[in-house]
Short mmCIF file of C-alpha atoms in Angstrom, two decimals:
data_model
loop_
_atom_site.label_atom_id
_atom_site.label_comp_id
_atom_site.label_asym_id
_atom_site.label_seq_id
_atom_site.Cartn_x
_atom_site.Cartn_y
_atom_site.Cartn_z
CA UNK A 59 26.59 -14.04 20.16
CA UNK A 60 29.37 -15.93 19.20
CA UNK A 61 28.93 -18.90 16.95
CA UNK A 62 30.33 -21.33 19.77
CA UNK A 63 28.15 -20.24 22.24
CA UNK A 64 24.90 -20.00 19.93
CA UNK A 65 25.85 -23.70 19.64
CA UNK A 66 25.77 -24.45 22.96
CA UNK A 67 22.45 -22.66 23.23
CA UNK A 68 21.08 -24.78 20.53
CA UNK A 69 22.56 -27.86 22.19
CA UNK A 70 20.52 -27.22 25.23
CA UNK A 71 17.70 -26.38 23.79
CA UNK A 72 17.72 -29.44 21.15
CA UNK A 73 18.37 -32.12 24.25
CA UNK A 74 19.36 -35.49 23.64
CA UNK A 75 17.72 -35.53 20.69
CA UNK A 76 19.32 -34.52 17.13
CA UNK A 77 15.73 -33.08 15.36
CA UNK A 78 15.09 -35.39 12.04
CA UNK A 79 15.97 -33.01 9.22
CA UNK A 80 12.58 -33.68 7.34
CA UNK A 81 10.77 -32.99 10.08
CA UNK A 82 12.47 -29.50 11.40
CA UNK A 83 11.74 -28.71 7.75
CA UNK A 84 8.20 -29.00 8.38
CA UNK A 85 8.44 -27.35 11.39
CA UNK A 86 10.49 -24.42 9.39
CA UNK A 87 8.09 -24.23 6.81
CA UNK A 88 4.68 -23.86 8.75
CA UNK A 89 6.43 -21.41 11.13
CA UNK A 90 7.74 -19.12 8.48
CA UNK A 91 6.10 -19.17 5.31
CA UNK A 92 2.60 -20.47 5.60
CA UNK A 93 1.10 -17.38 3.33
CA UNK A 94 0.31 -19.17 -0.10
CA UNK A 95 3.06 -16.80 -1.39
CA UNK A 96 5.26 -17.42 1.02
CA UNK A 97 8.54 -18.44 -0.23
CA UNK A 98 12.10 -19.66 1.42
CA UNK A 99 14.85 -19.74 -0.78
CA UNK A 100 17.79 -22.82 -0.63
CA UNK A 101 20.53 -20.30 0.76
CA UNK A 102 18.22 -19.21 3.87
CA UNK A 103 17.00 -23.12 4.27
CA UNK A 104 20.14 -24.24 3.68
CA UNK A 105 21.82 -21.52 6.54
CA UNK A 106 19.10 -22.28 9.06
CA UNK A 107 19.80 -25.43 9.25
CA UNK A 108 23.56 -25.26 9.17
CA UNK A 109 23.66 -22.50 12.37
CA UNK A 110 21.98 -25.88 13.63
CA UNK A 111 25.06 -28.02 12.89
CA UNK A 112 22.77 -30.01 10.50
CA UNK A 113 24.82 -30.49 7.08
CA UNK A 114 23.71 -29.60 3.52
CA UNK A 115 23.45 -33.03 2.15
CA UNK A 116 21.15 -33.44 5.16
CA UNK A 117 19.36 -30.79 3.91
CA UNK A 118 19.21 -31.42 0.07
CA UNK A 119 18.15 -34.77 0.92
CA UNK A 120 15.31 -33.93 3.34
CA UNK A 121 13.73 -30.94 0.63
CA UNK A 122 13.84 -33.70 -1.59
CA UNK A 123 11.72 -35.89 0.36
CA UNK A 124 9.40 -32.94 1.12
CA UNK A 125 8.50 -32.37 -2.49
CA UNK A 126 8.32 -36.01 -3.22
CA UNK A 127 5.83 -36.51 -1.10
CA UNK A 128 3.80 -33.68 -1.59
CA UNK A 129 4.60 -31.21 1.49
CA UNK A 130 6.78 -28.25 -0.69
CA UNK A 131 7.32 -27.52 -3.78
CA UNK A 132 9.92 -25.51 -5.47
CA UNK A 133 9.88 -22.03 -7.49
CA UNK A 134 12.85 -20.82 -9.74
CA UNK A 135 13.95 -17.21 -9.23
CA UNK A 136 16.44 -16.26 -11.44
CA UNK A 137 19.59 -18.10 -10.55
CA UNK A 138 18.00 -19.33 -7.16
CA UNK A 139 15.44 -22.00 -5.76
CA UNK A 140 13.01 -20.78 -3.70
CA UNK A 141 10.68 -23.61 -1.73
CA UNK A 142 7.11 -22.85 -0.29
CA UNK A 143 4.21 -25.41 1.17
CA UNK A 144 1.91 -26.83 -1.22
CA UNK A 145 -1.96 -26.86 -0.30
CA UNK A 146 -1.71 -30.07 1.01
CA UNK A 147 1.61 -28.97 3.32
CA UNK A 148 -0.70 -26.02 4.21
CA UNK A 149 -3.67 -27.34 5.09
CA UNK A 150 -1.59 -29.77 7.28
CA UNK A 151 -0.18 -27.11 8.93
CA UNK A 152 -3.28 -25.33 9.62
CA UNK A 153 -4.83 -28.17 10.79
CA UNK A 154 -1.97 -28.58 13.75
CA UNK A 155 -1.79 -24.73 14.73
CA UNK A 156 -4.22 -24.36 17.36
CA UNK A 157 -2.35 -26.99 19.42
CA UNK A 158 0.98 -25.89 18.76
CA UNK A 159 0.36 -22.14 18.71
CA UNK A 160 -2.91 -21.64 21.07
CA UNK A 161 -2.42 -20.44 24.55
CA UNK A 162 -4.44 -23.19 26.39
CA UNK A 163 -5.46 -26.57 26.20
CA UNK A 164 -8.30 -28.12 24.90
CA UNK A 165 -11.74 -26.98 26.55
CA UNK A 166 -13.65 -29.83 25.31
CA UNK A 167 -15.77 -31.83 27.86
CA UNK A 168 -14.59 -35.33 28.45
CA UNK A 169 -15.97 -38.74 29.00
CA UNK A 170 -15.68 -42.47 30.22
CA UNK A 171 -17.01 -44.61 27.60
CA UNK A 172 -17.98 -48.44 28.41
CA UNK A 173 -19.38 -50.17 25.44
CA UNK A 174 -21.64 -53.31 25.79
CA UNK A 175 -18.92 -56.63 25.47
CA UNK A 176 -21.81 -58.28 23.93
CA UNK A 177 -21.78 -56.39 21.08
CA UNK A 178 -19.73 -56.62 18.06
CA UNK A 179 -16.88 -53.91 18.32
CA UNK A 180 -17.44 -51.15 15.35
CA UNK A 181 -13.81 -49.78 14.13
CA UNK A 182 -15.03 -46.52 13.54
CA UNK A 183 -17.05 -46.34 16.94
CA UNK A 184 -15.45 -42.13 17.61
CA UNK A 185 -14.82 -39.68 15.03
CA UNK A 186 -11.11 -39.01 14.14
CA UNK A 187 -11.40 -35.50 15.15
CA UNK A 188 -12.24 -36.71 19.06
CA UNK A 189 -9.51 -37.25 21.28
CA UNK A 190 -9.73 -40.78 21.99
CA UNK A 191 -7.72 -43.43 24.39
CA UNK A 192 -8.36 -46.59 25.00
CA UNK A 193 -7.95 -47.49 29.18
CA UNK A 194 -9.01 -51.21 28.48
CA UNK A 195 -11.02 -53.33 26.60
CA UNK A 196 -14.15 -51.59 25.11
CA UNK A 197 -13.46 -48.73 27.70
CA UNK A 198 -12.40 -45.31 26.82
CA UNK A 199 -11.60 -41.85 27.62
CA UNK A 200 -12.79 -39.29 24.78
CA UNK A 201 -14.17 -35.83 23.72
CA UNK A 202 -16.76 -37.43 21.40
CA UNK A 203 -20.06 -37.12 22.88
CA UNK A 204 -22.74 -39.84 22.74
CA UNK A 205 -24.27 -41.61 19.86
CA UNK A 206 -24.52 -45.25 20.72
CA UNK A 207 -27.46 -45.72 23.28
CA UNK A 208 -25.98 -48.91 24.27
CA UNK A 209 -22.45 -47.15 25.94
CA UNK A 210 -22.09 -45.93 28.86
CA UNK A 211 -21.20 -42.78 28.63
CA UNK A 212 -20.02 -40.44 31.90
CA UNK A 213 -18.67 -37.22 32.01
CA UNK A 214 -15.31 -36.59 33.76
CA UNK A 215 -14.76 -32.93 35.41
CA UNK A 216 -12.35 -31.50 36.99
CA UNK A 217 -13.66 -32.14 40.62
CA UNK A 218 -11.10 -34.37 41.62
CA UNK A 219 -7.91 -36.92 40.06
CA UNK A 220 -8.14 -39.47 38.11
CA UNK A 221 -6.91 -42.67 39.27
CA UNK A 222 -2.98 -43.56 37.97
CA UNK A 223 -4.60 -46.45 36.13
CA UNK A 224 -6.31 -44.28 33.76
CA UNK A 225 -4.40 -40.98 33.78
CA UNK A 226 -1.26 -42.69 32.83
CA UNK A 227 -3.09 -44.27 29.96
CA UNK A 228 -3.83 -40.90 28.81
CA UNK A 229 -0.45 -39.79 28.72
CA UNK A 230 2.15 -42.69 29.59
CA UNK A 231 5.20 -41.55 32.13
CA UNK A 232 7.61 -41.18 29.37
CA UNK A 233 5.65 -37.98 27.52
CA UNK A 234 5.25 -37.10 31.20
CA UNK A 235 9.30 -37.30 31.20
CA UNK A 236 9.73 -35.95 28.24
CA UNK A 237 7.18 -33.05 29.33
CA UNK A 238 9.53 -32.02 31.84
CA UNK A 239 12.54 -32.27 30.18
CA UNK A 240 11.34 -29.96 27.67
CA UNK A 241 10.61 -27.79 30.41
CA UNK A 242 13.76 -27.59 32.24
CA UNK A 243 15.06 -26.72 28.09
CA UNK A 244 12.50 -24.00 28.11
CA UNK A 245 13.53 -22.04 31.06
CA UNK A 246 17.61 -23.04 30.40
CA UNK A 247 17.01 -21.15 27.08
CA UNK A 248 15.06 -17.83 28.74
CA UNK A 249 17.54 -17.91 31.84
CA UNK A 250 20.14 -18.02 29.70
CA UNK A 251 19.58 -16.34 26.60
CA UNK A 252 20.88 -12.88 25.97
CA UNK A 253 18.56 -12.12 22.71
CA UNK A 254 19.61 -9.07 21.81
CA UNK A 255 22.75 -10.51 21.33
CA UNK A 256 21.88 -12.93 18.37
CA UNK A 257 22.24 -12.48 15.13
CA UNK A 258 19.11 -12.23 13.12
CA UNK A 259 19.88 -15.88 11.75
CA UNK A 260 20.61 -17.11 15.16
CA UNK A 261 16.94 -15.42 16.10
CA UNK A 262 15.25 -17.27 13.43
CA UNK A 263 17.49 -20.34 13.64
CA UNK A 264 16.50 -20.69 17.96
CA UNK A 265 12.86 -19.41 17.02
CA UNK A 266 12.46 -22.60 14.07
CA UNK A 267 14.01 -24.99 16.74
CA UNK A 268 12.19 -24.12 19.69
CA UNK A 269 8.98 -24.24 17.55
CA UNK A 270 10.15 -27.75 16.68
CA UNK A 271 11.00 -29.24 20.42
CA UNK A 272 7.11 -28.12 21.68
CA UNK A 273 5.71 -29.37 18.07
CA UNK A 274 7.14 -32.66 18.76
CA UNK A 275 5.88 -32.52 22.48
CA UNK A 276 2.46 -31.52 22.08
CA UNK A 277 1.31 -33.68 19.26
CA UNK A 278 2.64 -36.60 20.78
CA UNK A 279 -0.17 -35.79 23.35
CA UNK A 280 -3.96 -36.51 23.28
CA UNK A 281 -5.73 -32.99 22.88
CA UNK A 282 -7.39 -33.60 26.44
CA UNK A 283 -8.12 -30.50 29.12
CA UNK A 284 -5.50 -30.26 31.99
CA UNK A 285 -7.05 -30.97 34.41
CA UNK A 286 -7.79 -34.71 33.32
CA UNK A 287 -3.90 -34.95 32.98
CA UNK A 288 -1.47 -36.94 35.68
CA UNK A 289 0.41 -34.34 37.60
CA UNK A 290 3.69 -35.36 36.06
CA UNK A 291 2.39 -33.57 32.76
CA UNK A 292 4.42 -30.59 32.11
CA UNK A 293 2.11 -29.47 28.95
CA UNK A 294 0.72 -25.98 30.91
CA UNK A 295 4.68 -25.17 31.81
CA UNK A 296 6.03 -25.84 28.58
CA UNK A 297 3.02 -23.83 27.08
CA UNK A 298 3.72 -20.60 29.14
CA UNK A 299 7.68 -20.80 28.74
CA UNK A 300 7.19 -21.10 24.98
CA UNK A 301 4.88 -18.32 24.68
CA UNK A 302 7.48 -16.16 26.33
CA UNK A 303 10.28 -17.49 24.13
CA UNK A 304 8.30 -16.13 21.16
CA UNK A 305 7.61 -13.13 22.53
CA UNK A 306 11.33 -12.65 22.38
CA UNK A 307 11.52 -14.41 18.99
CA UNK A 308 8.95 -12.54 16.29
CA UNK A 309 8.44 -14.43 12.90
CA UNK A 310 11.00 -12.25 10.34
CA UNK A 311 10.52 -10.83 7.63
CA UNK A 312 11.97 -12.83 4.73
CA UNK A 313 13.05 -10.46 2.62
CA UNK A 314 14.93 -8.67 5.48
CA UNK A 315 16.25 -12.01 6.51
CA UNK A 316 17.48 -12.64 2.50
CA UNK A 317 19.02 -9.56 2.63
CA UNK A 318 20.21 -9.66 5.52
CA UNK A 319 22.17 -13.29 4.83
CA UNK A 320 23.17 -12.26 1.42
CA UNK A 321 24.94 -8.83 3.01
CA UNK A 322 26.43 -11.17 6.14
#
């Protein structure tokens, strides 16, 4: 594919939205080298994010960040600098994969919480690792079950919609909006795509960005089943269209894709 129209491609399937450099680092990182001995070096990290259009001061500054605060850290190789996650960037990353990379939503029941007003509101009332929304004051939606015998706690299932008032609370209209922009991205990219046409670097390049676009979607969202979700929620479409796209975009092998940018 021809450089022009691999940036069109990208284009589309970047949106409105020009990715924050930092961030499709992170993205880059936990997508292709989250082995503890995985290692990038500064030319491939460097021409990933150029077939991008994002420039190498961009770049340089956003590593630079990345180590700073702990995410990466750097390895000399000879002449070169090669860049891999720390623990901490790892452990992140792990933490985040089963939403970004699992095939369904979460499967944990869900429930209405009303707490007693007369009681003095405890900060820490649901674990961080619940989902947890607040619909209005000392109400909530969550997957924490029940500890407090003074809330009232009721299940939710999937027998019929929630009303607008509280579904839109779980995910406001403009993650619903971007939900299905990301969709109509998603099936742009497959309808259009030729992949056997891209380069290797344009393979990885599209595979690191559309990585990035449902990254950014999904953990914007509360990890709540579908069927709680308002019917303007795209997750379940996005989910399916990017399982496909990977399908068609396998995680390289980095020495092949060394090699195969220091031979291009």
């Amino acid at each position: 594919m021809t450089d022009a129209d691999f940036e069109e491609l990208t284009l589309k399937a970047l949106g409105s939205s020009t990715p924050r450099v930092w961030s499709f680092l992170v993205t880059m990182f936990g997508d292709l080298a989250l082995a503890p001995e995985a290692r990038l070096s500064g030319a491939t990290v460097n021409a990933l994010t150029a077939a991008i259009g994002i420039k190498p001061e961009a770049t340089r500054v956003a590593l630079h960040r990345l180590r700073k605060e702990g995410w990466i850290e750097s390895h000399r190789s000879g002449r070169q600098t090669r860049y891999g996650l720390t623990s901490h960037g790892r452990s992140e990353t792990k933490a985040a994969w089963p939403r970004v990379y699992g095939t369904s939503s979460s499967d944990h029941p869900v429930y209405f919480v009303l707490e007693n007003p007369s009681e003095p509101v405890d900060q820490a009332r649901f674990p961080q690792s619940a989902a947890t929304v607040q619909i209005g004051p000392r109400s909530f939606v969550t997957t924490a079950r029940a500890t407090d015998e003074h809330q009232l706690h009721v299940p939710l299932d999937s027998n019929g919609p929630l009303p607008d008032w509280i579904s839109e609370k779980l995910c406001p209209p403009e993650l619903q909006s971007a939900s299905q922009d990301l969709s109509r991205r998603f099936e742009y990219v497959l309808r259009r795509s030729d992949f056997g046409a891209l380069s290797l670097l344009q393979l990885v390049a599209l595979r690191v960005v559309v990585v990035h676009e449902w990254r950014r979607l999904i953990l914007r969202s509360s990890a709540f089943p579908e069927y709680i979700m308002p019917h303007g929620w795209k997750g379940p479409d996005c989910r399916d269209a990017f399982a496909t796209l990977l399908d068609h975009l396998p995680v390289p092998n980095l020495s092949t894709l060394d090699q195969d940018l220091e031979t291009g």
